[in-house]
Amino acid sequence: MSQTITIRKGLDINMKGKAEKVLVESAKSNLFSIQPPNFPGLTPKLVVKVGDKVKAGSALFYDKYREQIQYVSPCSGSVKEIVRGLKRRVMAVLIEPDSKMDYLEAEVVDVNSLDRQGVKSLMLKAGLWPFLRMRPIDIVADPKDTPKSIFISSFDSNPLAPDNNFILEGKDAEFNAGIEMLKKLTDGPIHLQTRKESSSVFKNAKGVQLTTVKGAHPAGNVGVQMHHIDPINKGEIVWYINPQDVLILGRYALTAKYDVTKVVAVCGENITDRKYVKTLIGSSIKSILTCDCDENSRIISGNPLTGSSVEADGYLSFYDSQITVLPEGNSYKFFLTEGWLGPGFKRFSASRAYPTWLIALFNKGKEYAIDTNVNGEERAFVVSGQYEKVFPFDIYPVYLIKSILSNDIEAMENLGIYEVAPEDFALCEFVCTSKINVQQIVRDGLDLIQQECM
Amino acid sequence: MKFLRKIFDNAHAQLNKSEKTKKLFPLVDSVDTLMFTPNHVTKKGAHIRDSIDLKRTMMLVIIALIPCLLFGIYNTGYQHYLLTGEDVTFWEVVAKGALVVLPLVIVSYASGLLVEFIFAIKNGHAVQEGFLVSGMLIPLIMPADVPLWMVAIATIFAVVIGKEVFGGTGMNILNVALTARAFLFFAYPTKMSGNSVWITGFDKMDGVDASSGATALGDLASFMQETPALENVAQFEQKYTMMDSFLGFIPGSVGETSVLMCLIGAGLLLWTGVASWRIMISFFFGGFVMASILNIIGGNGYFELPALHQLMVGGFMFGLVFMATDPVTASQTSSGKYIYGFLAGFLGILIRMVNPAYPEGIMLAILIANVFAPLIDHMVIRANIKRRNNRLKTA
């Protein structure tokens, strides 16, 4: 049984620098890093100290307020350093791998023989739990909850996003084993959203509710899909998980090993060797990039809209399966030639004040080079109706943002904050004429709700 | 370009030398950012940003106003020589108009930007772009012979009381340009209405009938008085033909007379998506409905004028294209925009026709609609909240 939904609002940003569909192995990373700031709302309590020996799957720290959730090591080796930031906040746990790969020992259990509590404790013990995230609030799921459904978006519609059809090719067994595990966690359906051209791994997945999604980005965001398939009301909880993370779940079910191998797309205009790279969660950026990038580059773990900026000696973030290298836009642009009043044939814009939309009539596939320049300065809200064009929710984004700015929790609830996550506002932030950092505002609002209402 | 860049970099370096001059940063910064899109890179959130910014948006509105400005210059000269009856060339007409209109533009920009700079330095923020448009709108909705000091006072009043006290661009409740016009209308009624301000140099003309200085709206309004200027509608339609009203060869405020030029501006604004088509359509519809209703009631020369002709005189089209669509003071929700536009158009014609003491009903109606816009949005949002709560109940 399959249904089709069409997302009518949105924007596909066609950027230069897509990854070539070639899979290569990464070099072995000489340090691995698990970073608490990758998990919003987490206060870590360390269980290891510098010098401790760990195996792949050994706990490194747990959540102070939800003690069952532990965060584990992606490899075997020893703890090299605990990086602390302001107020001694733990920023990262660095692990130096040893030459072999020892997994924490466990027995292969038949998931079907377990009840819900059994699967939960299995996942919690194995360190698989952080892959599950929840809406509302967009944090790691709470083991105490039973979600009304679980969502998996099989495709990523972000600019330069990796192609999951390519990454998951031939991984049917692991994917289905992962789904089996998820099915135990909810009484409701497992929703799997696909594109028309999605591969058979997704289309033949067992025991899922398939939905074909049409339309431009953010059609691939789970939040958008939830809103159109089964919207979240106050008090309801829905979980979601990335398709590559389903594979990790499945792999554990089949082998009882915490094997966090994943495929990462290396893309972006400022790197020449753009490929799909097989690596481990927490690997160093250096081990993944096979060539040097241009000096004036920004390396982003994740996509250009929602990813986080990392240094060249940084690490891959926990949930990301993409590394984007973009040119820094730190140069002045003379207003008539390439600045704010230029004809702008080479500049991308969702606004019809630039010729992008006309070019698209003749040359639909034109790719644009977009750097990290803000292209203006921050202003108060002036232009109206702009966010609504790229925000496919029955929610008034500007009013929701204003309610967050004024810390009015009741208004936030009424205006639909339970249905959104910062990533859903990424396009609003992109198109904003007034250059307002909307994603951060939404994150702050969600953090406030978590403190006050959860 | 490198040469220019060096000048700005030097200027910034000079300013940064002492705490006192640092305050003057907005002065240099505003010119700098006008010449160069700054080298700021994204720090938080999305790493890439759309090429559009407020400067380009505002500049497009100014470009859309240029046809109205140029025609306004020509028409100001044209109306003057029409009455004096002199035989002049095209360029003499333009020169006459330019001598009257350009000082209005200069005074409006100078006084408004002065206030903007003072507030920018005082509050330590960059000079915001909003006034670039207001500064062009203000001279275009003034009568040609308004004294320049009045323009200056009205502009300063509008920027300070209409905008800065609320927090600057994006925070104002009332349309800034219309605030300036309303200020003059109520503060100096004798100078802003009547028959002597609309045609430049009218006071100094000898042997010209006093009534010939009236605008189309003035003539229409006189139908409601004991002694109308014209005998009947037919005479009116002869004096101000449909074609003249459409092209704009009639007396009135500097930039508002030509429907054609407003439509060219509207075309650019809609093509680039800067102004809302929802507001424009519903505004026109609202005005047309009201004019038709009054037309059906009839009874005097004013009401008997066909609805379409009614909408072509006065500031209706100019208000529709450039005033009602101001995104800050209009409704901000899509459905709210329809209601807001309709309300403004509907009220505008109602005020204009039923209360002839206020021929500029459009201006007042848009200001009233500005005040109502937050309420309209509030109702739209309430409906959205209700929808969400209902979903919770049924779920």
PDB file of N, CA and C in Angstrom, chain B residues 7 60 73 89 124 174 202 208 218 238 245 255 265 309-310 345:
ATOM      1  N   ILE B   7      40.120  53.649  -0.327  1.00  0.00           N
ATOM      2  CA  ILE B   7      39.616  54.862   0.318  1.00  0.00           C
ATOM      3  C   ILE B   7      38.749  54.494   1.520  1.00  0.00           C
ATOM      4  N   LEU B  60      14.676  48.512  -6.240  1.00  0.00           N
ATOM      5  CA  LEU B  60      13.713  48.162  -7.278  1.00  0.00           C
ATOM      6  C   LEU B  60      12.454  49.010  -7.158  1.00  0.00           C
ATOM      7  N   ILE B  73       7.444  65.260 -13.632  1.00  0.00           N
ATOM      8  CA  ILE B  73       8.208  66.447 -14.020  1.00  0.00           C
ATOM      9  C   ILE B  73       7.598  67.070 -15.267  1.00  0.00           C
ATOM     10  N   THR B  89       8.547  74.729 -26.197  1.00  0.00           N
ATOM     11  CA  THR B  89       9.020  73.439 -26.697  1.00  0.00           C
ATOM     12  C   THR B  89       8.945  72.397 -25.582  1.00  0.00           C
ATOM     13  N   GLY B 124      23.800  53.804  17.380  1.00  0.00           N
ATOM     14  CA  GLY B 124      24.924  52.947  17.027  1.00  0.00           C
ATOM     15  C   GLY B 124      24.585  51.811  16.105  1.00  0.00           C
ATOM     16  N   LEU B 174       2.590  53.014  10.681  1.00  0.00           N
ATOM     17  CA  LEU B 174       1.992  53.775   9.591  1.00  0.00           C
ATOM     18  C   LEU B 174       2.992  53.967   8.458  1.00  0.00           C
ATOM     19  N   PHE B 202       0.679  79.186 -10.124  1.00  0.00           N
ATOM     20  CA  PHE B 202      -0.710  79.613 -10.322  1.00  0.00           C
ATOM     21  C   PHE B 202      -0.986  80.968  -9.690  1.00  0.00           C
ATOM     22  N   VAL B 208      -6.362  84.398 -15.108  1.00  0.00           N
ATOM     23  CA  VAL B 208      -6.769  82.996 -15.191  1.00  0.00           C
ATOM     24  C   VAL B 208      -7.878  82.768 -14.182  1.00  0.00           C
ATOM     25  N   GLY B 218     -11.190  67.914  -7.004  1.00  0.00           N
ATOM     26  CA  GLY B 218     -11.783  69.150  -6.525  1.00  0.00           C
ATOM     27  C   GLY B 218     -13.061  69.462  -7.289  1.00  0.00           C
ATOM     28  N   GLN B 238     -15.774  65.665 -20.250  1.00  0.00           N
ATOM     29  CA  GLN B 238     -15.174  66.393 -21.361  1.00  0.00           C
ATOM     30  C   GLN B 238     -13.887  67.087 -20.917  1.00  0.00           C
ATOM     31  N   SER B 245      -7.025  61.132 -18.171  1.00  0.00           N
ATOM     32  CA  SER B 245      -6.876  60.642 -16.802  1.00  0.00           C
ATOM     33  C   SER B 245      -5.961  59.432 -16.781  1.00  0.00           C
ATOM     34  N   GLY B 255       3.363  63.101  -8.661  1.00  0.00           N
ATOM     35  CA  GLY B 255       3.597  61.834  -9.345  1.00  0.00           C
ATOM     36  C   GLY B 255       2.385  60.956  -9.503  1.00  0.00           C
ATOM     37  N   GLY B 265       5.122  50.924 -13.260  1.00  0.00           N
ATOM     38  CA  GLY B 265       5.772  50.637 -11.969  1.00  0.00           C
ATOM     39  C   GLY B 265       5.243  49.344 -11.378  1.00  0.00           C
ATOM     40  N   HIS B 309     -13.707  55.379 -14.327  1.00  0.00           N
ATOM     41  CA  HIS B 309     -13.153  56.721 -14.446  1.00  0.00           C
ATOM     42  C   HIS B 309     -12.831  57.272 -13.053  1.00  0.00           C
ATOM     43  N   GLN B 310     -13.703  56.962 -12.127  1.00  0.00           N
ATOM     44  CA  GLN B 310     -13.512  57.383 -10.741  1.00  0.00           C
ATOM     45  C   GLN B 310     -12.156  56.908 -10.215  1.00  0.00           C
ATOM     46  N   GLY B 345      -9.020  49.907  -0.327  1.00  0.00           N
ATOM     47  CA  GLY B 345      -9.648  50.412  -1.548  1.00  0.00           C
ATOM     48  C   GLY B 345     -11.082  50.837  -1.319  1.00  0.00           C
TER      49      GLY B 345
END
